[in-house]
PDB file of C-alpha atoms in Angstrom:
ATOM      1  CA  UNK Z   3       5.425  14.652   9.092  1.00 44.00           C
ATOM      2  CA  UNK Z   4       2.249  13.211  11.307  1.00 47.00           C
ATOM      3  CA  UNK Z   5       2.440  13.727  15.088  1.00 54.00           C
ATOM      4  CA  UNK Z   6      -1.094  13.782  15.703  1.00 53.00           C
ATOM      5  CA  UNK Z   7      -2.455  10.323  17.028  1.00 51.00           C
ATOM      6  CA  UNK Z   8       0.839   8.898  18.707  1.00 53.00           C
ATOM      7  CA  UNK Z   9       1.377   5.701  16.526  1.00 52.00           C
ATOM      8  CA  UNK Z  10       5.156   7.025  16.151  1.00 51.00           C
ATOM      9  CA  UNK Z  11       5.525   6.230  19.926  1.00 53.00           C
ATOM     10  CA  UNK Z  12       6.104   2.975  18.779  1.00 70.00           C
ATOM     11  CA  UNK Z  13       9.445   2.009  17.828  1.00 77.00           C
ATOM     12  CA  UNK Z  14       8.735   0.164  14.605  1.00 84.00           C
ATOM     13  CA  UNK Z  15       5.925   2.946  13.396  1.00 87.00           C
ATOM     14  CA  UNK Z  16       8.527   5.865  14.775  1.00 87.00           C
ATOM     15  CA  UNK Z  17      11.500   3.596  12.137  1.00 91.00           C
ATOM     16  CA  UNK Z  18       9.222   3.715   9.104  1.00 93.00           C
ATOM     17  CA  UNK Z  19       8.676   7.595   9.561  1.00 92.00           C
ATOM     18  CA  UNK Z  20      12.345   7.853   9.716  1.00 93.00           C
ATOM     19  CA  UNK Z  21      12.755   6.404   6.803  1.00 95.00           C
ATOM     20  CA  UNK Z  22       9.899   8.624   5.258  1.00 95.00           C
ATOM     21  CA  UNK Z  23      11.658  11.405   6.258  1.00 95.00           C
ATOM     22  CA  UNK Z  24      14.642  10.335   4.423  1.00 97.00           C
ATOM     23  CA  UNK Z  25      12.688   9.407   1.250  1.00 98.00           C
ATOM     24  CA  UNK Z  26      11.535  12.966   0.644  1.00 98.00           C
ATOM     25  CA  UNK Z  27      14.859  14.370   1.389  1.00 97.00           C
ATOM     26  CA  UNK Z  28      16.049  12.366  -1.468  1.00 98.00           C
ATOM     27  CA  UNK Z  29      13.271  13.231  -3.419  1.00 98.00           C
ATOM     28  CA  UNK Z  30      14.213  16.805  -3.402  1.00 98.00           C
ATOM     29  CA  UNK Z  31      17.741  16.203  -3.801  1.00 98.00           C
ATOM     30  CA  UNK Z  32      16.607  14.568  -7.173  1.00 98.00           C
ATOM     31  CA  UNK Z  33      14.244  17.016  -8.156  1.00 98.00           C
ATOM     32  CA  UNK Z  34      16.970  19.424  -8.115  1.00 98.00           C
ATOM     33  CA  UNK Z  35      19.222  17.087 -10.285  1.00 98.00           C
ATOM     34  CA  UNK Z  36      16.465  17.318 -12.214  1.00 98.00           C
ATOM     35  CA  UNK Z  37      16.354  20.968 -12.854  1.00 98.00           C
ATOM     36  CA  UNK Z  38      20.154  21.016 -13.423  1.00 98.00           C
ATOM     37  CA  UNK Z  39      19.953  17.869 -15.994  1.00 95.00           C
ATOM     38  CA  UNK Z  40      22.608  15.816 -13.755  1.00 96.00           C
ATOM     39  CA  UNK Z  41      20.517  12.890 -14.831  1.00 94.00           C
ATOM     40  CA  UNK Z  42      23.553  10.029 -13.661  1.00 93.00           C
ATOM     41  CA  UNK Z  43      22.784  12.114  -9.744  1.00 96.00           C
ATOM     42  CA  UNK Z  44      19.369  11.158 -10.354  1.00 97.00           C
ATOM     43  CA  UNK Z  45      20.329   7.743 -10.739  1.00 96.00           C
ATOM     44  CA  UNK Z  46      22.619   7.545  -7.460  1.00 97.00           C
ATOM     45  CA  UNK Z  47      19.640   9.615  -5.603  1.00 98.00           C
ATOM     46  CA  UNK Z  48      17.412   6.720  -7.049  1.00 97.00           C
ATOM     47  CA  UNK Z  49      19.569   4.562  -5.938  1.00 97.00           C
ATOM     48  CA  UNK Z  50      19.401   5.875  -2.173  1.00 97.00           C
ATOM     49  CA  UNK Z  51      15.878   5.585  -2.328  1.00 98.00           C
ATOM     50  CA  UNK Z  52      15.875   2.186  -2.895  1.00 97.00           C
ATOM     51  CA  UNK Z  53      18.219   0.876  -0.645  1.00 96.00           C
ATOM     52  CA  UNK Z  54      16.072   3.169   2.171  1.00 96.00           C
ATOM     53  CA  UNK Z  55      12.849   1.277   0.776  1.00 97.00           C
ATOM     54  CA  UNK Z  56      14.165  -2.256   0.072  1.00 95.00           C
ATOM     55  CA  UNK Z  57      13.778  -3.088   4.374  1.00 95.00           C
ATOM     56  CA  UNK Z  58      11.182  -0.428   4.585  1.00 95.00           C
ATOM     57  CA  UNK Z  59       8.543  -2.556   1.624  1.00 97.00           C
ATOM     58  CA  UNK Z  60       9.557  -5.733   3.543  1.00 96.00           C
ATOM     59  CA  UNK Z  61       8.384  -4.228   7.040  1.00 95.00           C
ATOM     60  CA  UNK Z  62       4.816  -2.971   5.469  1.00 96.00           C
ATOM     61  CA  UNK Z  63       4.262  -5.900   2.837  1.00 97.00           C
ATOM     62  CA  UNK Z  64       5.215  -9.239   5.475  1.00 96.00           C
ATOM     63  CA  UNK Z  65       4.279  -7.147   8.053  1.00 95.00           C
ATOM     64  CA  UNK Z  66       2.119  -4.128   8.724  1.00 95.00           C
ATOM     65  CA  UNK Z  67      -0.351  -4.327   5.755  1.00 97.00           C
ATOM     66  CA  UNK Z  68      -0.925  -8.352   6.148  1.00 96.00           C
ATOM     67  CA  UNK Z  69      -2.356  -7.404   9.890  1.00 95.00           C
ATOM     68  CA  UNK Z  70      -4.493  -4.526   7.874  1.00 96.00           C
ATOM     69  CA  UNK Z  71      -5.509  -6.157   5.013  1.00 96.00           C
ATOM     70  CA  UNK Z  72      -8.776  -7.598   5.790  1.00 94.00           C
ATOM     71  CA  UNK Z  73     -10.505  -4.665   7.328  1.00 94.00           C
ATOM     72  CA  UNK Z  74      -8.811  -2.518   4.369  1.00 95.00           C
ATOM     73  CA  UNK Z  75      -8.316  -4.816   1.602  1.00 96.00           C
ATOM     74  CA  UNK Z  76      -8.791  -2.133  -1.466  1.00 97.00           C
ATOM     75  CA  UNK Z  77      -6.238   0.493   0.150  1.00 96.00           C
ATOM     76  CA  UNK Z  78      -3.615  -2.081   1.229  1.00 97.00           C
ATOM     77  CA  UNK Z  79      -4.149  -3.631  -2.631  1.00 98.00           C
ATOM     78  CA  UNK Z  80      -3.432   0.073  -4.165  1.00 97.00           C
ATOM     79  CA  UNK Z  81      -0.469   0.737  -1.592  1.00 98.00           C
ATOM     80  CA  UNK Z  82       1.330  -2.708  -2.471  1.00 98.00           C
ATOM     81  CA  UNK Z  83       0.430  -1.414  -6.600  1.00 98.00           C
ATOM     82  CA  UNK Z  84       2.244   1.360  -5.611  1.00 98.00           C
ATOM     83  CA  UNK Z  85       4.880  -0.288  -4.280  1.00 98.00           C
ATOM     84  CA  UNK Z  86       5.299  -2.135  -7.399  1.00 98.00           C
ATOM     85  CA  UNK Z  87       5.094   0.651  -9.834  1.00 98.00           C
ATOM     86  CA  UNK Z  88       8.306   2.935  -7.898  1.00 98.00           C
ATOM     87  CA  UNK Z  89      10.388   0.057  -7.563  1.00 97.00           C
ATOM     88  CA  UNK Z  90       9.932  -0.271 -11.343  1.00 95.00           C
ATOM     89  CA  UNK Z  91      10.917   3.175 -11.910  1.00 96.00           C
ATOM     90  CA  UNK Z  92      13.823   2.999  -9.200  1.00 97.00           C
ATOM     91  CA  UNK Z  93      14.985  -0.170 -10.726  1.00 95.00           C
ATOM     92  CA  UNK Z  94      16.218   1.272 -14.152  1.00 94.00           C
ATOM     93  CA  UNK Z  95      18.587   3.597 -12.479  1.00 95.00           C
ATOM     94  CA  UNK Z  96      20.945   0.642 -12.463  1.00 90.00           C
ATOM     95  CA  UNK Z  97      20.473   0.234 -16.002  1.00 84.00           C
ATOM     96  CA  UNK Z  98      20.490   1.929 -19.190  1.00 77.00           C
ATOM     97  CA  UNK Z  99      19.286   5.253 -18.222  1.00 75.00           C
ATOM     98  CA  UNK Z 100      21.116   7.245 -19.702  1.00 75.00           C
ATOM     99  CA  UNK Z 101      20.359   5.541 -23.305  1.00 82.00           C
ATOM    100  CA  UNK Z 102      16.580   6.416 -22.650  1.00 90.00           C
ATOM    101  CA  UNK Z 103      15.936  10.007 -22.631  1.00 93.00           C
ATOM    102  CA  UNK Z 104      12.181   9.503 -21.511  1.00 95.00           C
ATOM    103  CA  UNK Z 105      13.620   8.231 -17.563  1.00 96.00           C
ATOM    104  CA  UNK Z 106      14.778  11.691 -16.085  1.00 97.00           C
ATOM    105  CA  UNK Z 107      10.558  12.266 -16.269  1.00 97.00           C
ATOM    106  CA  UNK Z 108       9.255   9.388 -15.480  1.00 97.00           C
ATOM    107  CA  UNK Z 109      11.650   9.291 -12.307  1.00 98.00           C
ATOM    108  CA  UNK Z 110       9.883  12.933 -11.396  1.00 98.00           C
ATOM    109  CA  UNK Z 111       6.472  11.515 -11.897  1.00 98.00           C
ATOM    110  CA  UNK Z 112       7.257   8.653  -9.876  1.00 98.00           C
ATOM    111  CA  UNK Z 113       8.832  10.514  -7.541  1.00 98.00           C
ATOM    112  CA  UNK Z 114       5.492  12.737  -7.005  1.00 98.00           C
ATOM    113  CA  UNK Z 115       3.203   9.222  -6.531  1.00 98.00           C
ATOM    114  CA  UNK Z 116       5.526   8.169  -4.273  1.00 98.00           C
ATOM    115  CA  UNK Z 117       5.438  11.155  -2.095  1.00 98.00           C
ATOM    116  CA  UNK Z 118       1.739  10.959  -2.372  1.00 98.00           C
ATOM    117  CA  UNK Z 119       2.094   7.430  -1.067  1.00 98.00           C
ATOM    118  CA  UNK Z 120       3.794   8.641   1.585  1.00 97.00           C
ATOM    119  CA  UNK Z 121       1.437  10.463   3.039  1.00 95.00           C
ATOM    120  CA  UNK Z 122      -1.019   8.387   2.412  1.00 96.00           C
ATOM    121  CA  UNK Z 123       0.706   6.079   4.901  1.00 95.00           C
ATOM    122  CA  UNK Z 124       0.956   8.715   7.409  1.00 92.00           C
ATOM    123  CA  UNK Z 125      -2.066   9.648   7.876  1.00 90.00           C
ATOM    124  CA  UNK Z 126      -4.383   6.856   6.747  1.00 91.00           C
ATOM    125  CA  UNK Z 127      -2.065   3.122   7.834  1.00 93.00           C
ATOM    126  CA  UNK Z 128      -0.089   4.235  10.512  1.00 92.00           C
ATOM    127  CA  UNK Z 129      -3.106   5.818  12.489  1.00 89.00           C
ATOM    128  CA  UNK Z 130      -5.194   3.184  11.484  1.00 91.00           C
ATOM    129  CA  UNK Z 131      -2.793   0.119  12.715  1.00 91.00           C
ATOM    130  CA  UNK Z 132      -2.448   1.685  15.726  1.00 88.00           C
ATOM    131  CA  UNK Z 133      -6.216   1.885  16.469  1.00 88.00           C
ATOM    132  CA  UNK Z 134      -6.685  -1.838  15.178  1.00 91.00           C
ATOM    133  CA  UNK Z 135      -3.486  -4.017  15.474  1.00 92.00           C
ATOM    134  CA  UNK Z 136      -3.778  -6.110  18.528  1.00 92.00           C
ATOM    135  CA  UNK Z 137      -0.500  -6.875  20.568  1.00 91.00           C
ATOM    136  CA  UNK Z 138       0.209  -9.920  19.126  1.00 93.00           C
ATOM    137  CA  UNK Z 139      -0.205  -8.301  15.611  1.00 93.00           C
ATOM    138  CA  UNK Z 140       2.161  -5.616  16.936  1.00 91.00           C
ATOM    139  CA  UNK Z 141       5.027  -7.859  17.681  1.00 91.00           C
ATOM    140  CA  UNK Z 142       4.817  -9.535  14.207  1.00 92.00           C
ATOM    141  CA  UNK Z 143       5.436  -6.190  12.772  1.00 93.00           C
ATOM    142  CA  UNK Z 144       8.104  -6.039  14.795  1.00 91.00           C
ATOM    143  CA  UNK Z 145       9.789  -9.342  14.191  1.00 93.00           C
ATOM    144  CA  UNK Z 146       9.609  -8.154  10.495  1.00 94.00           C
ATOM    145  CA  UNK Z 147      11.367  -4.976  11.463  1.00 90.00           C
ATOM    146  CA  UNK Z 148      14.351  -6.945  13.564  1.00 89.00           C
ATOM    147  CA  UNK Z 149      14.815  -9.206  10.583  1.00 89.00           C
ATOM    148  CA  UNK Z 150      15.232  -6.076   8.161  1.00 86.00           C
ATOM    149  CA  UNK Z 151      17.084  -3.768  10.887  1.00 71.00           C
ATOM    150  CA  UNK Z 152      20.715  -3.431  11.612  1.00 58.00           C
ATOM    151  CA  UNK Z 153      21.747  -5.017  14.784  1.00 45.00           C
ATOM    152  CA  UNK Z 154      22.809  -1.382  16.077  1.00 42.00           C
ATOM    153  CA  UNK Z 155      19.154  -0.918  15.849  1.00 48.00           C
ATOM    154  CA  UNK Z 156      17.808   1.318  19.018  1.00 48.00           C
ATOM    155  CA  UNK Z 157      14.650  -0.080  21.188  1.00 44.00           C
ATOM    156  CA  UNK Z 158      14.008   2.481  23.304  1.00 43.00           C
ATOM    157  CA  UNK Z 159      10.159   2.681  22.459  1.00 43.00           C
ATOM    158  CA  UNK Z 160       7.544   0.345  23.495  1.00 40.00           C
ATOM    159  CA  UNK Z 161       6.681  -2.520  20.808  1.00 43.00           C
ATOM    160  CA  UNK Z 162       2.830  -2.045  21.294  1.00 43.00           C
ATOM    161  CA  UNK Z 163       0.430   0.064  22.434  1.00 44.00           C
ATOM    162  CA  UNK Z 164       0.090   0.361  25.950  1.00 42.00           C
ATOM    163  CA  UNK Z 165      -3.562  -0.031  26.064  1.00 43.00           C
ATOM    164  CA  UNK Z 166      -3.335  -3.191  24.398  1.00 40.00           C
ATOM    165  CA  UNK Z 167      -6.692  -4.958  23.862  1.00 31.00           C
ATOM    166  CA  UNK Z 168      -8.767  -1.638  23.955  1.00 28.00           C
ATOM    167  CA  UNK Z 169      -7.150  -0.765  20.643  1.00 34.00           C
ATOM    168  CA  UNK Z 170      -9.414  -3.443  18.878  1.00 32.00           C
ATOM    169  CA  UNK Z 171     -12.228  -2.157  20.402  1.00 34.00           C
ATOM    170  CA  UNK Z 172     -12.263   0.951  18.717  1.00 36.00           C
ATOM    171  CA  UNK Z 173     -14.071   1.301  15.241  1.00 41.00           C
ATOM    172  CA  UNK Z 174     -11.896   0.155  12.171  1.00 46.00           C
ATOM    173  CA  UNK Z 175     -10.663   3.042  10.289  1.00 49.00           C
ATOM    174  CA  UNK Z 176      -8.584   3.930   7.583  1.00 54.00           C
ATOM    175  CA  UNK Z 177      -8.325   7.791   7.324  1.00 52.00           C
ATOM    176  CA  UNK Z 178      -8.307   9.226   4.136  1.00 55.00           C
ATOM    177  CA  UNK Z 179      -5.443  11.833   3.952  1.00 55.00           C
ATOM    178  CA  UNK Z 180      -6.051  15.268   2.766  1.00 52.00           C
ATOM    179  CA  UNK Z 181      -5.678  15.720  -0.625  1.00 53.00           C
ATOM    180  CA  UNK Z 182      -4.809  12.014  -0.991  1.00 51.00           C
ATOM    181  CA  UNK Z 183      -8.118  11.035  -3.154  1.00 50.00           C
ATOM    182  CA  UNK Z 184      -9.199   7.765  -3.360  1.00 44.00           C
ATOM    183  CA  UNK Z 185      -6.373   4.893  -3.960  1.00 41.00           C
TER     184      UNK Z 185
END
């Protein structure tokens, strides 16, 4: 994934592309149940995705898009829409799936916005937090991300950036990934 403007030098930033990372791994593994019609491996790889994204949501939502929201407040609207509409989708693989013969599909489809979401958290909110997030900004991401880590959790990266208050002197903005269109 994105290694071009250094926001995953910080640990919280470097935690949620981890957990990207694991997302589309999952999402392949269910595309391939997909093609071989193992529709209750779906489910379980649905599963997965959720409990990977249950602490990940909490990080952004109370978080990371609260200290982007004013300067962005379409984008972080259409991410948190997103949001809503694959944990929808995710949600019914602990229910009857298997009685509705239209959720193998719509798991796909929602499988292919969420990758899209993906990177458009990549390479438009992570870059764009860490040109704008101030310090203090920074470390209430981070208390988010203690309060939805394990306690095993590693800290070997720095919390903020180590320019500190230059960051907010740069222009505010949200980069528009390739390919991403408009939210």
């Amino acid at each position: 994934m994105c290694e071009y403007c250094g926001c995953q030098a910080l640990a919280t930033i470097d935690e949620l592309t981890m957990e990207h990372e694991r997302v589309v791994t999952l999402i392949s593994h269910a595309r391939d149940a997909h093609r071989d019609g193992r529709t209750t491996r779906m489910a379980e790889l649905a599963r997965e995705i959720s409990a990977v994204l249950g602490p990940h949501t909490k990080v952004e939502e109370q978080g990371l898009f609260p200290a982007l929201a004013a300067e962005f407040p379409e984008k972080i609207a259409a991410l948190e829409d997103e949001h809503r509409r694959v944990e929808a989708v995710l949600a019914e693989a602990d229910g009857p799936f298997l009685a509705d013969p239209t959720w193998p599909d719509r798991l796909i489809e929602t499988l292919t916005l969420l990758r899209e979401h993906i990177l458009k958290e990549q390479d438009g909110v992570f870059p764009a937090a860490l040109a704008n997030l101030s310090i203090e900004e920074w470390e209430a991401v981070e208390a988010v991300r203690v309060g939805v880590s394990p306690p095993s959790r590693p800290a070997e990266k720095p919390v903020a950036p180590l320019a500190g208050p230059r960051v907010r002197q740069r222009e505010k903005v949200m980069p528009t990934p390739k390919g991403a269109g408009a939210p």
